Amino acid sequence: MADNLFNTVYNPDVLSCLANLSNDEVFTPPDVVNKMLDMLPQELFHNPDTTFLDPACKTGVFLREIAKRLITGLEPQIPDLQERIDHIFHKQLFAIAITELTSLLSRRGVYCSKYPQSEFSVTQFDDAEGNIRYRNIKHSWANGKCKYCGISKDNTVLGGGERGQTLESHAYEWIHTLKPEEIFNMRFDVIIGNPPYQLDDGGNGISASPIYQLFIQQAKKLNPRYLSMIIPSRWFTGGKGLDGFRQDMLNDHHITKIVDYINSKECFPGMSVGGGVCYFLRERDKETECEFTSINGSKTSTALRKLNEFDVFIRYNEGLSIVHKAMHEPSISSLISTRNPFGIPSNGRGLKEATQNSYKLFSRDDITYIKKSELEKNEELANNYKVMISRFSAEHAGEPDKDGMVKVLSRTMVMEPGEICTDTYIVGGNFKSRMEAENFVSYLKTKFVRFLLLQGIASISITKEKFCFIPTQDFSLTWTDEELYTKYGLTDDEISFIESMIKPMDLSGGDTDAN
């Protein structure tokens, strides 16, 4: 029976056709799973004592592909197919499903039956879940948020929020315990999977907090020999809730391999994850430089890297030498404002008509006027020339177009004395003359500068910190790419790399790039 069911029903290719549940929960294509498994020492699949855990099981594809390798690898030691399958599924493969639905889907995919105690299962268990467990865990509330995952109580079934109308409570068992090792009361050689990426955190109904880092932190508590997960790449530069995690990852010398997809659709067809996705391998018993592979369309680059060379991680191997050449001068980040430079929220609006003592207020789609007495901060900046810069990159988190190119910046504009903006923008410079402000705009629009800015971006948001690799210039002068390439001694290959990936922009100082 096992031979017949396994070879006729066991077909993982169907998983390539499944729609994803949501941005939170992304199904992993079988070919990606196998690329992750290829990073592991293959002798693991010839050892009957090797144990594997997927702590965020959605379709069972990781267990299925592991099982295929074990069934082949253990044949010399356990010749009988049914005995071999029983051993693998009972002693070696374990998972924690993220929802009741995915637990059924996973069991159907792995055991060929939703209920592995049934006669249709390729291996018989004494209960209905086998080694793929699901528990309906409750959140632990503190001040309206779960103390484990940070989800807002208003966004769950228990809280009665909108999310609760259609979805489960999403209290994932793996990260809702202080002792994950007690879930199965065992240690694992390999922990591997694709965790949920984010959860609503109650920020006006549109805000979400990353959650994938919690799955990795829990996995490290078990100290497996090998840890591999596929996650969003935005941790390279930090961001909301990720700064500490970024530092932990960059300083972890046990991370031996990372494969980064600049465009997430090349990894998850039809699924856009801002900033791309990556998978990594962490080896408990090995410390070394990381073999980092960057995939951008038809371009693939691999290099041995020190992950902690900078405070953020530069994802383009070819960009390292350019950054090194540009970092001999102070960066322009000191000229860039923090978020919300004038204390006016994105939805803030003033009067339709100007008054004698008012500032001209720019928002995303409107121009209004507010009384000067209402300005909360940065009065000096408001009364000088400066440059308004959109807080959001031109592309979806720097995601390349079909030709592999990006523009990076969207709206940039010189602002006169007496002009201010809402939180939709940040502000650059604090100049006494319009000429300096215009030169600053043209500098920002050079391919050289936008390339360096791109090295710090792994999400749609552009902040002061993202300008850390861009050197300051004398803004009484205009600057062109040719002059910058010469000043910093860029080679023909480095220039070609920049030119091949950064789109041209109108270099005038006006508001010509609003879209």
CSV table of C-alpha atoms in Angstrom, one decimal, residues 23-491:
chain,number,residue,atom,x,y,z
A,23,ASN,CA,1.1,38.6,2.8
A,24,ASP,CA,1.5,37.2,6.3
A,25,GLU,CA,1.7,33.6,5.2
A,26,VAL,CA,3.4,32.7,1.9
A,27,PHE,CA,3.5,29.2,0.5
A,28,THR,CA,7.0,28.0,-0.5
A,29,PRO,CA,7.4,26.5,-4.0
A,30,PRO,CA,9.0,23.0,-4.0
A,31,ASP,CA,11.9,24.1,-6.1
A,32,VAL,CA,12.8,26.8,-3.5
A,33,VAL,CA,12.6,24.2,-0.8
A,34,ASN,CA,15.0,22.0,-2.6
A,35,LYS,CA,17.5,24.8,-3.1
A,36,MET,CA,17.4,25.3,0.7
A,37,LEU,CA,17.8,21.6,1.3
A,38,ASP,CA,20.8,21.5,-1.1
A,39,MET,CA,22.6,23.9,1.3
A,40,LEU,CA,22.6,21.2,4.0
A,41,PRO,CA,25.2,18.5,4.2
A,42,GLN,CA,23.7,15.7,2.1
A,43,GLU,CA,24.9,13.0,4.5
A,44,LEU,CA,22.0,14.1,6.8
A,45,PHE,CA,19.7,12.3,4.5
A,46,HIS,CA,21.6,9.1,4.8
A,47,ASN,CA,21.4,9.1,8.6
A,48,PRO,CA,18.4,7.4,10.3
A,49,ASP,CA,18.9,9.4,13.4
A,50,THR,CA,18.7,12.9,11.9
A,51,THR,CA,15.7,14.8,13.1
A,52,PHE,CA,13.9,17.7,11.2
A,53,LEU,CA,11.4,20.3,12.4
A,54,ASP,CA,9.3,22.8,10.5
A,55,PRO,CA,8.0,25.2,13.2
A,56,ALA,CA,5.7,27.1,10.8
A,57,CYS,CA,4.2,24.4,8.6
A,58,LYS,CA,1.7,25.5,5.9
A,59,THR,CA,1.6,22.9,3.2
A,60,GLY,CA,4.0,20.3,4.5
A,61,VAL,CA,6.3,20.9,1.5
A,62,PHE,CA,9.4,21.0,3.6
A,63,LEU,CA,8.6,17.6,5.2
A,64,ARG,CA,7.6,16.1,1.9
A,65,GLU,CA,10.9,17.1,0.1
A,66,ILE,CA,12.9,15.9,3.1
A,67,ALA,CA,11.0,12.6,3.1
A,68,LYS,CA,11.8,12.0,-0.6
A,69,ARG,CA,15.5,12.5,0.1
A,70,LEU,CA,15.4,10.2,3.2
A,71,ILE,CA,13.5,7.5,1.4
A,72,THR,CA,16.3,7.3,-1.1
A,73,GLY,CA,19.2,7.9,1.3
A,74,LEU,CA,18.1,5.3,3.9
A,75,GLU,CA,17.3,2.5,1.4
A,76,PRO,CA,20.7,0.7,2.0
A,77,GLN,CA,20.1,0.7,5.7
A,78,ILE,CA,16.3,0.0,5.7
A,79,PRO,CA,15.5,-1.9,2.5
A,80,ASP,CA,11.8,-2.5,3.1
A,81,LEU,CA,9.9,0.6,1.8
A,82,GLN,CA,7.1,0.4,4.4
A,83,GLU,CA,9.5,0.0,7.3
A,84,ARG,CA,11.5,2.9,5.9
A,85,ILE,CA,8.5,5.2,5.6
A,86,ASP,CA,7.3,4.3,9.1
A,87,HIS,CA,10.7,5.1,10.5
A,88,ILE,CA,11.0,8.4,8.7
A,89,PHE,CA,7.6,9.8,9.4
A,90,HIS,CA,7.5,8.6,13.1
A,91,LYS,CA,11.1,9.2,14.1
A,92,GLN,CA,12.6,11.9,11.9
A,93,LEU,CA,10.0,14.4,10.6
A,94,PHE,CA,8.1,16.8,12.9
A,95,ALA,CA,6.1,20.0,12.3
A,96,ILE,CA,4.0,22.7,14.0
A,97,ALA,CA,1.2,23.9,11.8
A,98,ILE,CA,0.3,27.6,11.9
A,99,THR,CA,-3.5,27.2,11.6
A,100,GLU,CA,-6.0,24.3,11.8
A,101,LEU,CA,-6.5,24.6,8.0
A,102,THR,CA,-2.8,24.3,7.2
A,103,SER,CA,-2.5,21.3,9.6
A,104,LEU,CA,-5.0,19.4,7.6
A,105,LEU,CA,-3.4,20.5,4.3
A,106,SER,CA,0.0,19.5,5.6
A,107,ARG,CA,-1.1,16.0,6.8
A,108,ARG,CA,-2.8,15.4,3.5
A,109,GLY,CA,0.3,16.3,1.7
A,110,VAL,CA,2.8,14.4,3.9
A,111,TYR,CA,0.8,11.4,5.0
A,112,CYS,CA,-1.6,11.3,2.0
A,113,SER,CA,-4.4,11.6,4.5
A,114,LYS,CA,-5.7,14.4,6.7
A,115,TYR,CA,-6.0,11.8,9.5
A,116,PRO,CA,-2.9,9.7,9.7
A,117,GLN,CA,-4.6,7.0,11.8
A,118,SER,CA,-6.8,6.2,8.8
A,119,GLU,CA,-6.3,3.3,6.4
A,120,PHE,CA,-5.4,5.8,3.7
A,121,SER,CA,-2.3,7.1,5.4
A,122,VAL,CA,1.0,5.9,4.1
A,123,THR,CA,2.0,5.4,7.7
A,124,GLN,CA,-0.2,4.6,10.6
A,125,PHE,CA,-0.3,6.7,13.7
A,126,ASP,CA,-2.4,6.2,16.9
A,127,ASP,CA,-3.9,9.7,16.7
A,128,ALA,CA,-5.3,12.1,14.2
A,129,GLU,CA,-2.3,14.5,14.0
A,130,GLY,CA,0.7,12.3,13.7
A,131,ASN,CA,3.9,14.4,14.1
A,132,ILE,CA,2.2,17.5,12.5
A,133,ARG,CA,0.6,19.2,15.5
A,134,TYR,CA,-1.7,22.2,15.9
A,135,ARG,CA,-2.8,23.8,19.1
A,136,ASN,CA,-5.3,26.6,19.4
A,137,ILE,CA,-3.1,28.8,21.5
A,138,LYS,CA,-4.4,32.0,23.2
A,139,HIS,CA,-2.6,35.3,23.2
A,140,SER,CA,-1.3,36.7,26.5
A,141,TRP,CA,-2.6,40.3,26.7
A,142,ALA,CA,-0.8,43.2,28.3
A,143,ASN,CA,-2.0,46.7,27.6
A,144,GLY,CA,-4.0,45.7,24.6
A,145,LYS,CA,-1.2,43.8,22.9
A,146,CYS,CA,0.1,40.2,23.1
A,147,LYS,CA,3.3,40.1,25.1
A,148,TYR,CA,4.7,37.4,22.8
A,149,CYS,CA,4.0,38.6,19.2
A,150,GLY,CA,2.7,42.2,19.7
A,151,ILE,CA,-0.6,41.8,17.8
A,152,SER,CA,-3.3,44.2,18.9
A,153,LYS,CA,-6.2,42.6,20.8
A,154,ASP,CA,-8.6,44.6,18.5
A,155,ASN,CA,-7.3,42.7,15.5
A,156,THR,CA,-8.1,39.2,16.6
A,157,VAL,CA,-11.1,36.9,17.0
A,158,LEU,CA,-10.8,37.2,20.7
A,159,GLY,CA,-10.8,41.0,20.5
A,160,GLY,CA,-13.6,41.1,17.9
A,161,GLY,CA,-11.7,43.2,15.5
A,162,GLU,CA,-12.1,43.2,11.7
A,163,ARG,CA,-9.4,40.6,11.3
A,164,GLY,CA,-11.4,38.3,13.6
A,165,GLN,CA,-14.3,38.3,11.2
A,166,THR,CA,-12.6,35.9,8.8
A,167,LEU,CA,-9.3,34.8,10.3
A,168,GLU,CA,-8.0,32.8,13.2
A,169,SER,CA,-6.4,34.3,16.2
A,170,HIS,CA,-2.9,33.7,14.8
A,171,ALA,CA,-1.3,32.9,18.2
A,172,TYR,CA,1.4,30.7,16.7
A,173,GLU,CA,2.5,28.0,19.2
A,174,TRP,CA,6.2,28.2,18.4
A,175,ILE,CA,6.5,31.8,19.5
A,176,HIS,CA,3.9,31.8,22.3
A,177,THR,CA,6.1,30.0,24.8
A,178,LEU,CA,9.2,30.7,26.7
A,179,LYS,CA,10.4,27.1,26.3
A,180,PRO,CA,9.9,25.9,22.7
A,181,GLU,CA,12.0,22.8,23.4
A,182,GLU,CA,9.2,21.4,25.5
A,183,ILE,CA,6.7,21.3,22.6
A,184,PHE,CA,8.1,18.0,21.4
A,185,ASN,CA,10.4,17.4,24.4
A,186,MET,CA,13.3,16.8,22.0
A,187,ARG,CA,16.1,18.5,20.2
A,188,PHE,CA,16.4,18.7,16.5
A,189,ASP,CA,19.4,18.5,14.1
A,190,VAL,CA,17.7,20.7,11.5
A,191,ILE,CA,15.1,23.4,11.9
A,192,ILE,CA,13.8,24.7,8.6
A,193,GLY,CA,10.8,26.5,7.3
A,194,ASN,CA,9.1,29.6,6.0
A,195,PRO,CA,7.6,31.6,9.0
A,196,PRO,CA,4.7,34.1,8.8
A,197,TYR,CA,6.1,37.5,7.9
A,198,GLN,CA,4.0,40.1,9.7
A,199,LEU,CA,0.9,40.7,11.9
A,200,ASP,CA,-1.3,43.7,12.2
A,201,ASP,CA,-0.3,45.7,15.2
A,202,GLY,CA,-3.2,48.1,15.6
A,203,GLY,CA,-1.7,51.1,13.9
A,204,ASN,CA,-4.8,52.8,12.6
A,205,GLY,CA,-5.7,49.5,10.8
A,206,ILE,CA,-2.9,49.8,8.3
A,207,SER,CA,0.2,49.1,10.3
A,208,ALA,CA,1.9,45.7,10.6
A,209,SER,CA,4.9,44.5,12.6
A,210,PRO,CA,7.4,41.9,11.4
A,211,ILE,CA,7.1,38.6,13.1
A,212,TYR,CA,9.5,36.3,11.3
A,213,GLN,CA,12.4,37.3,13.5
A,214,LEU,CA,10.6,35.7,16.5
A,215,PHE,CA,10.6,32.3,14.8
A,216,ILE,CA,14.3,32.5,14.2
A,217,GLN,CA,15.0,33.6,17.8
A,218,GLN,CA,13.0,30.8,19.1
A,219,ALA,CA,14.8,28.3,16.9
A,220,LYS,CA,18.1,29.5,18.1
A,221,LYS,CA,17.1,28.6,21.7
A,222,LEU,CA,17.1,24.9,20.6
A,223,ASN,CA,20.6,25.3,19.2
A,224,PRO,CA,20.0,23.0,16.2
A,225,ARG,CA,23.0,21.8,14.2
A,226,TYR,CA,21.5,23.6,11.2
A,227,LEU,CA,18.9,26.3,10.9
A,228,SER,CA,17.5,27.5,7.6
A,229,MET,CA,14.5,29.8,7.0
A,230,ILE,CA,13.3,31.9,4.1
A,231,ILE,CA,12.3,35.5,5.2
A,232,PRO,CA,11.9,39.0,3.8
A,233,SER,CA,15.3,40.7,3.1
A,234,ARG,CA,14.3,44.0,4.7
A,235,TRP,CA,16.2,43.0,7.9
A,236,PHE,CA,19.4,43.9,5.9
A,237,THR,CA,18.8,47.5,6.8
A,238,GLY,CA,16.6,47.1,9.9
A,239,GLY,CA,13.3,49.0,10.1
A,240,LYS,CA,10.3,48.6,12.3
A,241,GLY,CA,11.1,46.1,15.1
A,242,LEU,CA,14.1,44.7,13.3
A,243,ASP,CA,17.1,46.8,14.4
A,244,GLY,CA,18.1,44.5,17.2
A,245,PHE,CA,17.5,41.4,15.1
A,246,ARG,CA,19.6,42.9,12.3
A,247,GLN,CA,22.5,43.4,14.7
A,248,ASP,CA,22.2,39.8,15.9
A,249,MET,CA,22.2,38.4,12.4
A,250,LEU,CA,25.1,40.5,11.1
A,251,ASN,CA,27.2,39.5,14.1
A,252,ASP,CA,26.3,35.8,13.9
A,253,HIS,CA,29.4,34.2,12.5
A,254,HIS,CA,27.6,30.9,12.3
A,255,ILE,CA,25.5,32.1,9.3
A,256,THR,CA,27.5,30.5,6.5
A,257,LYS,CA,25.2,31.1,3.4
A,258,ILE,CA,22.6,33.6,2.3
A,259,VAL,CA,20.8,33.6,-1.0
A,260,ASP,CA,19.0,36.9,-1.7
A,261,TYR,CA,16.3,37.5,-4.3
A,262,ILE,CA,16.2,41.3,-5.1
A,263,ASN,CA,12.8,40.7,-6.7
A,264,SER,CA,10.6,38.4,-4.5
A,265,LYS,CA,8.6,37.4,-7.6
A,266,GLU,CA,11.6,35.4,-8.8
A,267,CYS,CA,11.3,33.3,-5.7
A,268,PHE,CA,7.5,33.4,-5.1
A,269,PRO,CA,5.9,33.8,-8.5
A,270,GLY,CA,3.1,36.3,-8.4
A,271,MET,CA,3.8,37.4,-4.8
A,272,SER,CA,5.4,40.7,-4.1
A,273,VAL,CA,7.3,41.0,-0.8
A,274,GLY,CA,8.7,44.5,-0.4
A,275,GLY,CA,12.5,44.5,-0.3
A,276,GLY,CA,12.8,41.0,-1.7
A,277,VAL,CA,13.3,37.7,0.1
A,278,CYS,CA,16.3,35.6,1.2
A,279,TYR,CA,17.0,32.2,2.7
A,280,PHE,CA,20.0,31.4,4.9
A,281,LEU,CA,21.9,28.6,6.5
A,282,ARG,CA,23.2,28.8,10.1
A,283,GLU,CA,25.6,26.1,11.2
A,284,ARG,CA,26.1,25.6,14.9
A,285,ASP,CA,29.5,24.0,14.7
A,286,LYS,CA,31.1,26.3,12.1
A,287,GLU,CA,32.2,29.9,12.1
A,288,THR,CA,33.3,31.6,8.9
A,289,GLU,CA,32.6,34.4,6.5
A,290,CYS,CA,29.3,34.1,4.8
A,291,GLU,CA,28.9,33.0,1.2
A,292,PHE,CA,26.4,35.6,0.0
A,293,THR,CA,24.6,35.1,-3.4
A,294,SER,CA,22.6,38.0,-4.9
A,295,ILE,CA,20.0,37.1,-7.6
A,296,ASN,CA,18.6,39.9,-9.7
A,297,GLY,CA,16.9,38.6,-12.9
A,298,SER,CA,19.5,37.0,-15.1
A,299,LYS,CA,22.4,38.4,-12.9
A,300,THR,CA,23.8,36.2,-10.1
A,301,SER,CA,26.7,37.2,-8.0
A,302,THR,CA,28.4,35.3,-5.2
A,303,ALA,CA,31.1,36.5,-2.8
A,304,LEU,CA,32.5,35.7,0.6
A,305,ARG,CA,31.4,38.5,2.9
A,306,LYS,CA,31.7,39.8,6.5
A,307,LEU,CA,28.1,40.4,7.4
A,308,ASN,CA,29.0,43.0,10.0
A,309,GLU,CA,31.3,45.2,7.9
A,310,PHE,CA,28.7,48.0,8.1
A,311,ASP,CA,25.8,48.7,10.4
A,312,VAL,CA,23.5,47.7,7.5
A,313,PHE,CA,24.1,45.0,5.0
A,314,ILE,CA,24.8,45.9,1.4
A,315,ARG,CA,23.0,43.3,-0.8
A,316,TYR,CA,24.8,44.0,-4.1
A,317,ASN,CA,28.2,42.4,-4.0
A,318,GLU,CA,29.3,44.6,-6.9
A,319,GLY,CA,28.4,47.7,-4.8
A,320,LEU,CA,30.9,47.0,-2.0
A,321,SER,CA,33.9,48.5,-3.8
A,322,ILE,CA,31.9,51.6,-4.8
A,323,VAL,CA,30.7,52.2,-1.2
A,324,HIS,CA,34.3,51.8,0.1
A,325,LYS,CA,35.5,54.6,-2.3
A,326,ALA,CA,32.6,56.9,-1.3
A,327,MET,CA,33.1,56.6,2.4
A,328,HIS,CA,36.2,58.7,2.8
A,329,GLU,CA,34.1,61.8,3.4
A,330,PRO,CA,31.3,62.6,5.8
A,331,SER,CA,27.9,61.5,4.6
A,332,ILE,CA,25.0,63.8,3.8
A,333,SER,CA,22.8,62.0,6.4
A,334,SER,CA,23.7,65.0,8.7
A,335,LEU,CA,21.9,67.2,6.2
A,336,ILE,CA,18.7,65.1,6.1
A,337,SER,CA,15.9,65.7,8.6
A,338,THR,CA,14.3,63.0,10.8
A,339,ARG,CA,10.8,61.9,10.0
A,340,ASN,CA,8.1,64.6,10.2
A,341,PRO,CA,10.4,67.6,10.0
A,342,PHE,CA,7.8,70.2,10.9
A,343,GLY,CA,5.6,68.2,13.2
A,344,ILE,CA,2.6,68.0,10.8
A,345,PRO,CA,1.1,64.5,10.2
A,346,SER,CA,0.6,63.2,6.6
A,347,ASN,CA,-3.1,64.0,6.8
A,348,GLY,CA,-2.6,67.5,8.2
A,349,ARG,CA,-4.1,70.3,6.2
A,350,GLY,CA,-4.3,74.1,6.6
A,351,LEU,CA,-6.4,76.9,5.1
A,352,LYS,CA,-7.2,77.1,1.4
A,353,GLU,CA,-6.0,80.8,1.3
A,354,ALA,CA,-2.7,82.3,2.4
A,355,THR,CA,-2.7,84.9,5.2
A,356,GLN,CA,-0.2,87.5,6.1
A,357,ASN,CA,1.6,85.3,8.7
A,358,SER,CA,1.3,81.8,7.2
A,359,TYR,CA,3.5,79.0,5.8
A,360,LYS,CA,2.8,77.3,2.5
A,361,LEU,CA,2.1,73.6,3.3
A,362,PHE,CA,2.8,70.9,0.8
A,363,SER,CA,1.1,67.5,1.3
A,364,ARG,CA,0.9,64.5,-1.0
A,365,ASP,CA,-1.9,65.9,-3.1
A,366,ASP,CA,-2.7,69.4,-1.9
A,367,ILE,CA,-1.3,72.8,-1.0
A,368,THR,CA,-2.7,74.6,1.9
A,369,TYR,CA,-1.5,77.3,4.5
A,370,ILE,CA,-1.0,77.2,8.2
A,371,LYS,CA,-0.4,80.1,10.6
A,372,LYS,CA,3.3,80.5,11.5
A,373,SER,CA,2.3,80.3,15.2
A,374,GLU,CA,1.2,76.7,14.6
A,375,LEU,CA,4.6,75.5,13.5
A,376,GLU,CA,5.8,73.0,16.1
A,377,LYS,CA,9.6,72.8,15.2
A,378,ASN,CA,12.4,73.7,12.8
A,379,GLU,CA,11.5,77.4,12.4
A,380,GLU,CA,15.0,78.1,11.0
A,381,LEU,CA,14.6,75.4,8.4
A,382,ALA,CA,11.2,76.7,7.5
A,383,ASN,CA,12.7,80.1,6.7
A,384,ASN,CA,15.6,78.9,4.6
A,385,TYR,CA,15.9,77.0,1.3
A,386,LYS,CA,15.7,73.3,1.5
A,387,VAL,CA,14.8,70.2,-0.6
A,388,MET,CA,11.6,68.2,-0.1
A,389,ILE,CA,12.1,64.5,-0.6
A,390,SER,CA,9.4,61.9,-0.7
A,391,ARG,CA,9.6,59.4,2.2
A,392,PHE,CA,8.7,56.5,-0.1
A,393,SER,CA,10.9,55.1,-2.9
A,394,ALA,CA,9.9,55.3,-6.5
A,395,GLU,CA,9.7,51.5,-6.7
A,396,HIS,CA,8.2,49.0,-4.3
A,397,ALA,CA,11.1,48.9,-1.9
A,398,GLY,CA,13.7,49.3,-4.6
A,399,GLU,CA,12.2,46.4,-6.6
A,400,PRO,CA,13.7,46.4,-10.1
A,401,ASP,CA,11.6,46.7,-13.2
A,402,LYS,CA,11.6,44.0,-15.9
A,403,ASP,CA,14.9,45.3,-17.2
A,404,GLY,CA,16.5,45.1,-13.7
A,405,MET,CA,16.6,48.9,-13.2
A,406,VAL,CA,15.3,51.2,-10.4
A,407,LYS,CA,14.8,54.9,-10.0
A,408,VAL,CA,15.0,54.9,-6.2
A,409,LEU,CA,13.8,58.5,-5.6
A,410,SER,CA,10.4,59.8,-6.4
A,411,ARG,CA,9.4,63.4,-5.6
A,412,THR,CA,12.1,65.9,-5.0
A,413,MET,CA,11.6,69.7,-5.0
A,414,VAL,CA,13.3,72.9,-3.9
A,415,MET,CA,11.3,74.6,-1.2
A,416,GLU,CA,11.5,78.4,-0.8
A,417,PRO,CA,11.7,80.2,2.6
A,418,GLY,CA,8.2,80.1,4.1
A,419,GLU,CA,7.4,76.7,2.6
A,420,ILE,CA,7.0,73.5,4.7
A,421,CYS,CA,5.7,70.0,4.3
A,422,THR,CA,3.8,67.2,6.0
A,423,ASP,CA,5.1,63.9,7.3
A,424,THR,CA,4.8,62.6,3.7
A,425,TYR,CA,8.2,64.0,3.1
A,426,ILE,CA,11.6,64.5,4.7
A,427,VAL,CA,13.8,67.5,4.1
A,428,GLY,CA,17.4,67.8,3.0
A,429,GLY,CA,19.7,70.7,3.5
A,430,ASN,CA,19.3,74.1,5.2
A,431,PHE,CA,20.6,76.6,2.6
A,432,LYS,CA,20.9,80.4,2.4
A,433,SER,CA,20.6,80.4,-1.4
A,434,ARG,CA,18.4,78.8,-4.0
A,435,MET,CA,21.4,77.9,-6.0
A,436,GLU,CA,22.8,75.6,-3.3
A,437,ALA,CA,19.4,73.9,-2.9
A,438,GLU,CA,19.1,73.4,-6.7
A,439,ASN,CA,22.6,71.9,-6.7
A,440,PHE,CA,21.6,69.6,-3.9
A,441,VAL,CA,18.6,68.4,-5.9
A,442,SER,CA,20.7,67.7,-9.0
A,443,TYR,CA,23.2,65.9,-6.8
A,444,LEU,CA,20.5,63.7,-5.4
A,445,LYS,CA,19.3,62.8,-8.9
A,446,THR,CA,22.7,61.6,-10.1
A,447,LYS,CA,22.9,57.9,-10.7
A,448,PHE,CA,25.9,57.7,-8.4
A,449,VAL,CA,24.0,59.1,-5.4
A,450,ARG,CA,20.8,57.1,-6.1
A,451,PHE,CA,22.9,53.9,-6.3
A,452,LEU,CA,24.5,54.6,-2.9
A,453,LEU,CA,21.1,55.4,-1.5
A,454,LEU,CA,19.8,52.1,-2.8
A,455,GLN,CA,22.5,50.2,-0.8
A,456,GLY,CA,20.7,51.3,2.4
A,457,ILE,CA,17.2,50.5,1.3
A,458,ALA,CA,15.4,47.3,1.9
A,459,SER,CA,11.8,48.6,2.3
A,460,ILE,CA,9.7,51.2,0.7
A,461,SER,CA,10.5,53.8,3.3
A,462,ILE,CA,13.4,56.3,2.9
A,463,THR,CA,14.7,57.8,6.2
A,464,LYS,CA,17.7,59.9,7.3
A,465,GLU,CA,19.8,56.7,8.0
A,466,LYS,CA,19.5,55.5,4.4
A,467,PHE,CA,21.8,58.3,3.2
A,468,CYS,CA,24.7,57.0,5.2
A,469,PHE,CA,26.8,55.9,2.2
A,470,ILE,CA,26.4,59.2,0.3
A,471,PRO,CA,29.3,61.7,0.7
A,472,THR,CA,28.8,65.4,1.2
A,473,GLN,CA,30.0,67.8,-1.5
A,474,ASP,CA,30.5,71.5,-2.0
A,475,PHE,CA,27.0,72.5,-3.0
A,476,SER,CA,28.1,75.9,-4.3
A,477,LEU,CA,29.0,73.7,-7.3
A,478,THR,CA,26.9,71.5,-9.6
A,479,TRP,CA,27.8,67.8,-9.8
A,480,THR,CA,27.4,65.4,-12.7
A,481,ASP,CA,27.9,61.6,-12.7
A,482,GLU,CA,30.9,61.9,-14.9
A,483,GLU,CA,32.6,64.3,-12.3
A,484,LEU,CA,31.6,62.0,-9.5
A,485,TYR,CA,32.9,58.9,-11.2
A,486,THR,CA,36.2,60.6,-11.8
A,487,LYS,CA,36.4,62.1,-8.3
A,488,TYR,CA,35.9,58.7,-6.6
A,489,GLY,CA,38.1,56.7,-9.1
A,490,LEU,CA,35.4,54.3,-10.3
A,491,THR,CA,36.5,51.6,-12.7
